[in-house]
């Protein structure tokens, strides 16, 4: 009996020690997934005529839904300050409508592998936090659908692999969130792309920049 008690006490001590070590560890690792609502800024479209070029505002940019999922790792310098890096597969995009042709639109999905690196500040004795930093994106593919009609004639098209976006993108990210004691968290972010170098034949980001809102559910695995 005495031996069994000693084994039980030792097991409890080891379990408590591991729990304490995990609680004190500055590293965290987890998974996340959620939805995106994204669009692009209005391109600086110019109509060239006999005189000087005239800028048109007859193209409207609208948000479309998408999704994201991936992994993250976080290092806490202190209970309040940390840095979090992520690897996310993300689908963004935009929808363009115009008054030039009634009922015409183009809807584009843009697929990226994104790597945000964000500084994070957590309010003392609270699960609320704010985050800020850059996001690097590697363009994977696009899917384009368009439709419209002239008079009673209606047509459409779909395509992929047009390479509308630059291979690499740089965005600024700002967000807020809340993490529960059980490791589940909720995050809201705003993303805005900076102008980067691109082939002039590509629409993004040579003539326009992506912007979007991201809603996520996160879970700290350890």
PDB file of C-alpha atoms in Angstrom:
ATOM      1  CA  UNK A   1       0.000   0.000   0.000  1.00  0.00           C
ATOM      2  CA  UNK A   2       2.801   2.344   0.931  1.00  0.00           C
ATOM      3  CA  UNK A   3       4.483   1.773  -2.437  1.00  0.00           C
ATOM      4  CA  UNK A   4       1.236   2.422  -4.303  1.00  0.00           C
ATOM      5  CA  UNK A   5       0.759   5.690  -2.394  1.00  0.00           C
ATOM      6  CA  UNK A   6       4.270   6.781  -3.238  1.00  0.00           C
ATOM      7  CA  UNK A   7       3.704   5.996  -6.934  1.00  0.00           C
ATOM      8  CA  UNK A   8       0.401   7.896  -6.885  1.00  0.00           C
ATOM      9  CA  UNK A   9       2.024  10.900  -5.180  1.00  0.00           C
ATOM     10  CA  UNK A  10       4.897  10.832  -7.676  1.00  0.00           C
ATOM     11  CA  UNK A  11       2.473  10.714 -10.618  1.00  0.00           C
ATOM     12  CA  UNK A  12       0.529  13.654  -9.206  1.00  0.00           C
ATOM     13  CA  UNK A  13       3.746  15.596  -8.695  1.00  0.00           C
ATOM     14  CA  UNK A  14       4.840  14.950 -12.303  1.00  0.00           C
ATOM     15  CA  UNK A  15       1.413  15.968 -13.658  1.00  0.00           C
ATOM     16  CA  UNK A  16       1.430  19.175 -11.621  1.00  0.00           C
ATOM     17  CA  UNK A  17       4.974  19.878 -12.734  1.00  0.00           C
ATOM     18  CA  UNK A  18       4.080  19.461 -16.417  1.00  0.00           C
ATOM     19  CA  UNK A  19       0.999  21.648 -16.028  1.00  0.00           C
ATOM     20  CA  UNK A  20       3.057  24.334 -14.318  1.00  0.00           C
ATOM     21  CA  UNK A  21       5.739  24.142 -17.008  1.00  0.00           C
ATOM     22  CA  UNK A  22       3.135  24.528 -19.767  1.00  0.00           C
ATOM     23  CA  UNK A  23       1.534  27.432 -17.949  1.00  0.00           C
ATOM     24  CA  UNK A  24       4.944  29.139 -17.634  1.00  0.00           C
ATOM     25  CA  UNK A  25       6.088  28.402 -21.198  1.00  0.00           C
ATOM     26  CA  UNK A  26       6.382  31.533 -23.366  1.00  0.00           C
ATOM     27  CA  UNK A  27       5.519  29.508 -26.490  1.00  0.00           C
ATOM     28  CA  UNK A  28       2.002  28.778 -27.794  1.00  0.00           C
ATOM     29  CA  UNK A  29       0.918  26.875 -30.888  1.00  0.00           C
ATOM     30  CA  UNK A  30      -2.561  26.637 -32.376  1.00  0.00           C
ATOM     31  CA  UNK A  31      -4.952  26.433 -35.295  1.00  0.00           C
ATOM     32  CA  UNK A  32      -7.377  28.950 -36.769  1.00  0.00           C
ATOM     33  CA  UNK A  33     -10.066  29.251 -39.431  1.00  0.00           C
ATOM     34  CA  UNK A  34     -12.675  31.752 -40.481  1.00  0.00           C
ATOM     35  CA  UNK A  35     -14.197  33.959 -43.172  1.00  0.00           C
ATOM     36  CA  UNK A  36     -12.889  36.845 -45.278  1.00  0.00           C
ATOM     37  CA  UNK A  37     -14.805  39.746 -46.791  1.00  0.00           C
ATOM     38  CA  UNK A  38     -12.579  41.397 -49.374  1.00  0.00           C
ATOM     39  CA  UNK A  39     -12.501  43.774 -52.308  1.00  0.00           C
ATOM     40  CA  UNK A  40     -10.051  46.069 -54.117  1.00  0.00           C
ATOM     41  CA  UNK A  41      -9.724  49.827 -54.306  1.00  0.00           C
ATOM     42  CA  UNK A  42     -11.110  51.364 -57.491  1.00  0.00           C
ATOM     43  CA  UNK A  43      -8.496  51.174 -60.261  1.00  0.00           C
ATOM     44  CA  UNK A  44      -7.364  54.442 -61.785  1.00  0.00           C
ATOM     45  CA  UNK A  45      -9.092  53.711 -65.090  1.00  0.00           C
ATOM     46  CA  UNK A  46      -8.522  56.201 -67.894  1.00  0.00           C
ATOM     47  CA  UNK A  47     -10.532  56.615 -71.088  1.00  0.00           C
ATOM     48  CA  UNK A  48      -8.358  58.104 -73.840  1.00  0.00           C
ATOM     49  CA  UNK A  49     -10.057  60.310 -76.342  1.00  0.00           C
ATOM     50  CA  UNK A  50      -9.212  63.035 -78.837  1.00  0.00           C
ATOM     51  CA  UNK A  51      -8.271  65.308 -75.956  1.00  0.00           C
ATOM     52  CA  UNK A  52      -6.703  64.519 -72.618  1.00  0.00           C
ATOM     53  CA  UNK A  53      -7.457  61.237 -70.855  1.00  0.00           C
ATOM     54  CA  UNK A  54     -10.619  61.286 -68.756  1.00  0.00           C
ATOM     55  CA  UNK A  55     -10.969  59.361 -65.521  1.00  0.00           C
ATOM     56  CA  UNK A  56     -14.162  57.340 -65.089  1.00  0.00           C
ATOM     57  CA  UNK A  57     -15.936  56.333 -61.872  1.00  0.00           C
ATOM     58  CA  UNK A  58     -18.478  54.079 -63.572  1.00  0.00           C
ATOM     59  CA  UNK A  59     -16.874  50.951 -62.112  1.00  0.00           C
ATOM     60  CA  UNK A  60     -18.011  49.898 -58.631  1.00  0.00           C
ATOM     61  CA  UNK A  61     -15.941  47.574 -56.455  1.00  0.00           C
ATOM     62  CA  UNK A  62     -17.862  45.272 -54.107  1.00  0.00           C
ATOM     63  CA  UNK A  63     -16.938  42.847 -51.334  1.00  0.00           C
ATOM     64  CA  UNK A  64     -17.132  39.075 -51.779  1.00  0.00           C
ATOM     65  CA  UNK A  65     -16.890  36.346 -49.095  1.00  0.00           C
ATOM     66  CA  UNK A  66     -13.988  33.939 -48.800  1.00  0.00           C
ATOM     67  CA  UNK A  67     -12.269  31.822 -46.183  1.00  0.00           C
ATOM     68  CA  UNK A  68      -8.941  31.151 -44.468  1.00  0.00           C
ATOM     69  CA  UNK A  69      -7.398  28.360 -42.409  1.00  0.00           C
ATOM     70  CA  UNK A  70      -3.973  27.579 -41.019  1.00  0.00           C
ATOM     71  CA  UNK A  71      -1.573  27.404 -38.092  1.00  0.00           C
ATOM     72  CA  UNK A  72       0.061  29.931 -35.776  1.00  0.00           C
ATOM     73  CA  UNK A  73       2.872  30.105 -33.272  1.00  0.00           C
ATOM     74  CA  UNK A  74       3.203  32.750 -30.559  1.00  0.00           C
ATOM     75  CA  UNK A  75       6.052  33.820 -28.287  1.00  0.00           C
ATOM     76  CA  UNK A  76       5.213  35.869 -25.207  1.00  0.00           C
ATOM     77  CA  UNK A  77       7.972  38.195 -24.019  1.00  0.00           C
ATOM     78  CA  UNK A  78       5.768  38.947 -21.009  1.00  0.00           C
ATOM     79  CA  UNK A  79       2.121  38.303 -20.006  1.00  0.00           C
ATOM     80  CA  UNK A  80       1.198  41.465 -21.922  1.00  0.00           C
ATOM     81  CA  UNK A  81       3.535  41.589 -24.947  1.00  0.00           C
ATOM     82  CA  UNK A  82       4.163  38.930 -27.583  1.00  0.00           C
ATOM     83  CA  UNK A  83       4.641  38.243 -31.285  1.00  0.00           C
ATOM     84  CA  UNK A  84       2.600  35.825 -33.395  1.00  0.00           C
ATOM     85  CA  UNK A  85       3.495  34.339 -36.791  1.00  0.00           C
ATOM     86  CA  UNK A  86       0.996  32.429 -38.927  1.00  0.00           C
ATOM     87  CA  UNK A  87       0.808  30.384 -42.126  1.00  0.00           C
ATOM     88  CA  UNK A  88      -2.634  30.708 -43.729  1.00  0.00           C
ATOM     89  CA  UNK A  89      -4.283  29.490 -46.906  1.00  0.00           C
ATOM     90  CA  UNK A  90      -6.623  32.343 -47.782  1.00  0.00           C
ATOM     91  CA  UNK A  91      -9.176  33.065 -50.496  1.00  0.00           C
ATOM     92  CA  UNK A  92      -9.773  36.766 -51.125  1.00  0.00           C
ATOM     93  CA  UNK A  93     -11.171  38.582 -54.159  1.00  0.00           C
ATOM     94  CA  UNK A  94     -13.508  41.223 -55.477  1.00  0.00           C
ATOM     95  CA  UNK A  95     -16.536  41.921 -57.641  1.00  0.00           C
ATOM     96  CA  UNK A  96     -16.693  44.684 -60.251  1.00  0.00           C
ATOM     97  CA  UNK A  97     -19.942  46.068 -61.620  1.00  0.00           C
ATOM     98  CA  UNK A  98     -20.394  48.825 -64.188  1.00  0.00           C
ATOM     99  CA  UNK A  99     -23.152  51.088 -65.436  1.00  0.00           C
ATOM    100  CA  UNK A 100     -21.663  51.031 -68.930  1.00  0.00           C
ATOM    101  CA  UNK A 101     -23.395  47.696 -69.617  1.00  0.00           C
ATOM    102  CA  UNK A 102     -26.488  46.886 -67.580  1.00  0.00           C
ATOM    103  CA  UNK A 103     -26.243  43.709 -65.478  1.00  0.00           C
ATOM    104  CA  UNK A 104     -22.539  43.211 -66.193  1.00  0.00           C
ATOM    105  CA  UNK A 105     -20.106  42.074 -63.510  1.00  0.00           C
ATOM    106  CA  UNK A 106     -16.756  40.337 -63.050  1.00  0.00           C
ATOM    107  CA  UNK A 107     -16.138  38.240 -59.947  1.00  0.00           C
ATOM    108  CA  UNK A 108     -12.582  37.187 -59.155  1.00  0.00           C
ATOM    109  CA  UNK A 109     -11.296  34.821 -56.472  1.00  0.00           C
ATOM    110  CA  UNK A 110      -7.646  35.208 -55.495  1.00  0.00           C
ATOM    111  CA  UNK A 111      -5.917  32.387 -53.611  1.00  0.00           C
ATOM    112  CA  UNK A 112      -2.909  33.158 -51.401  1.00  0.00           C
ATOM    113  CA  UNK A 113      -0.511  31.609 -48.945  1.00  0.00           C
ATOM    114  CA  UNK A 114      -0.248  34.364 -46.331  1.00  0.00           C
ATOM    115  CA  UNK A 115       2.337  34.778 -43.569  1.00  0.00           C
ATOM    116  CA  UNK A 116       1.378  37.519 -41.082  1.00  0.00           C
ATOM    117  CA  UNK A 117       3.888  38.471 -38.357  1.00  0.00           C
ATOM    118  CA  UNK A 118       2.046  40.508 -35.733  1.00  0.00           C
ATOM    119  CA  UNK A 119       3.010  42.184 -32.480  1.00  0.00           C
ATOM    120  CA  UNK A 120       0.384  41.531 -29.837  1.00  0.00           C
ATOM    121  CA  UNK A 121      -0.583  43.390 -26.672  1.00  0.00           C
ATOM    122  CA  UNK A 122      -2.895  41.736 -24.134  1.00  0.00           C
ATOM    123  CA  UNK A 123      -4.656  43.832 -21.516  1.00  0.00           C
ATOM    124  CA  UNK A 124      -3.539  42.869 -17.981  1.00  0.00           C
ATOM    125  CA  UNK A 125      -5.851  40.401 -16.213  1.00  0.00           C
ATOM    126  CA  UNK A 126      -7.959  40.150 -19.365  1.00  0.00           C
ATOM    127  CA  UNK A 127      -8.329  38.022 -22.472  1.00  0.00           C
ATOM    128  CA  UNK A 128      -8.683  41.088 -24.724  1.00  0.00           C
ATOM    129  CA  UNK A 129      -5.785  41.884 -27.038  1.00  0.00           C
ATOM    130  CA  UNK A 130      -4.771  44.101 -29.967  1.00  0.00           C
ATOM    131  CA  UNK A 131      -2.357  43.212 -32.760  1.00  0.00           C
ATOM    132  CA  UNK A 132      -0.488  45.036 -35.498  1.00  0.00           C
ATOM    133  CA  UNK A 133       2.068  44.144 -38.157  1.00  0.00           C
ATOM    134  CA  UNK A 134       2.860  43.161 -41.752  1.00  0.00           C
ATOM    135  CA  UNK A 135       1.496  40.283 -43.797  1.00  0.00           C
ATOM    136  CA  UNK A 136       3.419  38.711 -46.675  1.00  0.00           C
ATOM    137  CA  UNK A 137       1.398  36.938 -49.361  1.00  0.00           C
ATOM    138  CA  UNK A 138       2.375  34.485 -52.084  1.00  0.00           C
ATOM    139  CA  UNK A 139      -0.119  34.410 -54.953  1.00  0.00           C
ATOM    140  CA  UNK A 140      -1.245  30.875 -55.877  1.00  0.00           C
ATOM    141  CA  UNK A 141      -4.054  31.127 -58.440  1.00  0.00           C
ATOM    142  CA  UNK A 142      -7.180  33.001 -59.510  1.00  0.00           C
ATOM    143  CA  UNK A 143     -10.654  32.095 -60.738  1.00  0.00           C
ATOM    144  CA  UNK A 144     -12.620  34.613 -62.790  1.00  0.00           C
ATOM    145  CA  UNK A 145     -16.323  34.625 -63.677  1.00  0.00           C
ATOM    146  CA  UNK A 146     -18.031  37.319 -65.721  1.00  0.00           C
ATOM    147  CA  UNK A 147     -21.480  37.903 -67.113  1.00  0.00           C
ATOM    148  CA  UNK A 148     -23.498  40.614 -68.841  1.00  0.00           C
ATOM    149  CA  UNK A 149     -25.912  41.379 -71.631  1.00  0.00           C
ATOM    150  CA  UNK A 150     -26.470  43.850 -74.422  1.00  0.00           C
ATOM    151  CA  UNK A 151     -30.141  44.228 -75.251  1.00  0.00           C
ATOM    152  CA  UNK A 152     -31.653  40.751 -75.203  1.00  0.00           C
ATOM    153  CA  UNK A 153     -28.292  39.003 -75.775  1.00  0.00           C
ATOM    154  CA  UNK A 154     -26.718  37.669 -72.624  1.00  0.00           C
ATOM    155  CA  UNK A 155     -23.335  36.028 -72.285  1.00  0.00           C
ATOM    156  CA  UNK A 156     -20.702  35.057 -69.788  1.00  0.00           C
ATOM    157  CA  UNK A 157     -17.292  33.520 -69.310  1.00  0.00           C
ATOM    158  CA  UNK A 158     -15.153  31.817 -66.700  1.00  0.00           C
ATOM    159  CA  UNK A 159     -11.410  31.352 -66.584  1.00  0.00           C
ATOM    160  CA  UNK A 160      -8.506  30.655 -64.250  1.00  0.00           C
ATOM    161  CA  UNK A 161      -4.769  31.114 -64.243  1.00  0.00           C
ATOM    162  CA  UNK A 162      -4.845  34.669 -65.589  1.00  0.00           C
ATOM    163  CA  UNK A 163      -2.299  35.808 -62.988  1.00  0.00           C
ATOM    164  CA  UNK A 164      -4.046  39.067 -62.114  1.00  0.00           C
ATOM    165  CA  UNK A 165      -2.048  39.597 -58.929  1.00  0.00           C
ATOM    166  CA  UNK A 166       1.661  40.065 -58.381  1.00  0.00           C
ATOM    167  CA  UNK A 167       3.509  36.974 -57.183  1.00  0.00           C
ATOM    168  CA  UNK A 168       4.266  38.607 -53.826  1.00  0.00           C
ATOM    169  CA  UNK A 169       2.185  41.094 -51.872  1.00  0.00           C
ATOM    170  CA  UNK A 170       2.713  43.120 -48.718  1.00  0.00           C
ATOM    171  CA  UNK A 171      -0.192  44.118 -46.494  1.00  0.00           C
ATOM    172  CA  UNK A 172      -0.638  45.939 -43.223  1.00  0.00           C
ATOM    173  CA  UNK A 173      -2.799  44.202 -40.609  1.00  0.00           C
ATOM    174  CA  UNK A 174      -4.489  45.605 -37.513  1.00  0.00           C
ATOM    175  CA  UNK A 175      -6.865  43.663 -35.299  1.00  0.00           C
ATOM    176  CA  UNK A 176      -8.451  42.922 -31.957  1.00  0.00           C
ATOM    177  CA  UNK A 177      -9.465  39.705 -30.281  1.00  0.00           C
ATOM    178  CA  UNK A 178     -10.400  37.834 -27.142  1.00  0.00           C
ATOM    179  CA  UNK A 179      -9.022  34.536 -25.829  1.00  0.00           C
ATOM    180  CA  UNK A 180     -10.824  32.372 -23.281  1.00  0.00           C
ATOM    181  CA  UNK A 181      -9.049  30.449 -20.526  1.00  0.00           C
ATOM    182  CA  UNK A 182      -9.778  27.158 -22.331  1.00  0.00           C
ATOM    183  CA  UNK A 183      -7.698  28.253 -25.356  1.00  0.00           C
ATOM    184  CA  UNK A 184     -10.577  29.197 -27.665  1.00  0.00           C
ATOM    185  CA  UNK A 185     -10.331  32.682 -29.129  1.00  0.00           C
ATOM    186  CA  UNK A 186     -12.088  35.078 -31.513  1.00  0.00           C
ATOM    187  CA  UNK A 187     -10.344  37.642 -33.719  1.00  0.00           C
ATOM    188  CA  UNK A 188     -11.289  40.514 -36.023  1.00  0.00           C
ATOM    189  CA  UNK A 189      -8.758  41.996 -38.441  1.00  0.00           C
ATOM    190  CA  UNK A 190      -8.551  44.654 -41.126  1.00  0.00           C
ATOM    191  CA  UNK A 191      -6.048  44.084 -43.955  1.00  0.00           C
ATOM    192  CA  UNK A 192      -4.839  46.674 -46.453  1.00  0.00           C
ATOM    193  CA  UNK A 193      -2.400  45.990 -49.265  1.00  0.00           C
ATOM    194  CA  UNK A 194       0.437  48.388 -50.016  1.00  0.00           C
ATOM    195  CA  UNK A 195       1.326  49.157 -53.644  1.00  0.00           C
ATOM    196  CA  UNK A 196       3.973  46.718 -54.872  1.00  0.00           C
ATOM    197  CA  UNK A 197       5.796  46.184 -58.144  1.00  0.00           C
ATOM    198  CA  UNK A 198       3.827  44.261 -60.742  1.00  0.00           C
ATOM    199  CA  UNK A 199       3.563  43.559 -64.432  1.00  0.00           C
ATOM    200  CA  UNK A 200       1.589  46.435 -65.969  1.00  0.00           C
ATOM    201  CA  UNK A 201      -0.805  43.925 -67.531  1.00  0.00           C
ATOM    202  CA  UNK A 202      -1.980  42.806 -64.103  1.00  0.00           C
ATOM    203  CA  UNK A 203      -4.830  44.611 -62.422  1.00  0.00           C
ATOM    204  CA  UNK A 204      -3.670  43.935 -58.853  1.00  0.00           C
ATOM    205  CA  UNK A 205      -1.757  45.579 -57.319  1.00  0.00           C
ATOM    206  CA  UNK A 206      -0.418  47.727 -60.188  1.00  0.00           C
ATOM    207  CA  UNK A 207      -3.685  49.652 -60.502  1.00  0.00           C
ATOM    208  CA  UNK A 208      -5.489  48.692 -57.281  1.00  0.00           C
ATOM    209  CA  UNK A 209      -4.869  47.266 -53.811  1.00  0.00           C
ATOM    210  CA  UNK A 210      -6.701  44.543 -51.914  1.00  0.00           C
ATOM    211  CA  UNK A 211      -8.464  45.328 -48.660  1.00  0.00           C
ATOM    212  CA  UNK A 212     -10.555  43.144 -46.427  1.00  0.00           C
ATOM    213  CA  UNK A 213     -12.018  42.132 -43.094  1.00  0.00           C
ATOM    214  CA  UNK A 214     -11.192  38.797 -41.514  1.00  0.00           C
ATOM    215  CA  UNK A 215     -13.182  36.994 -38.777  1.00  0.00           C
ATOM    216  CA  UNK A 216     -11.460  34.026 -37.132  1.00  0.00           C
ATOM    217  CA  UNK A 217     -11.917  31.347 -34.512  1.00  0.00           C
ATOM    218  CA  UNK A 218      -8.639  30.253 -32.916  1.00  0.00           C
ATOM    219  CA  UNK A 219      -7.590  27.468 -30.566  1.00  0.00           C
ATOM    220  CA  UNK A 220      -4.348  27.141 -28.618  1.00  0.00           C
ATOM    221  CA  UNK A 221      -3.273  23.493 -28.800  1.00  0.00           C
ATOM    222  CA  UNK A 222      -0.574  24.151 -26.189  1.00  0.00           C
TER     223      UNK A 222
END
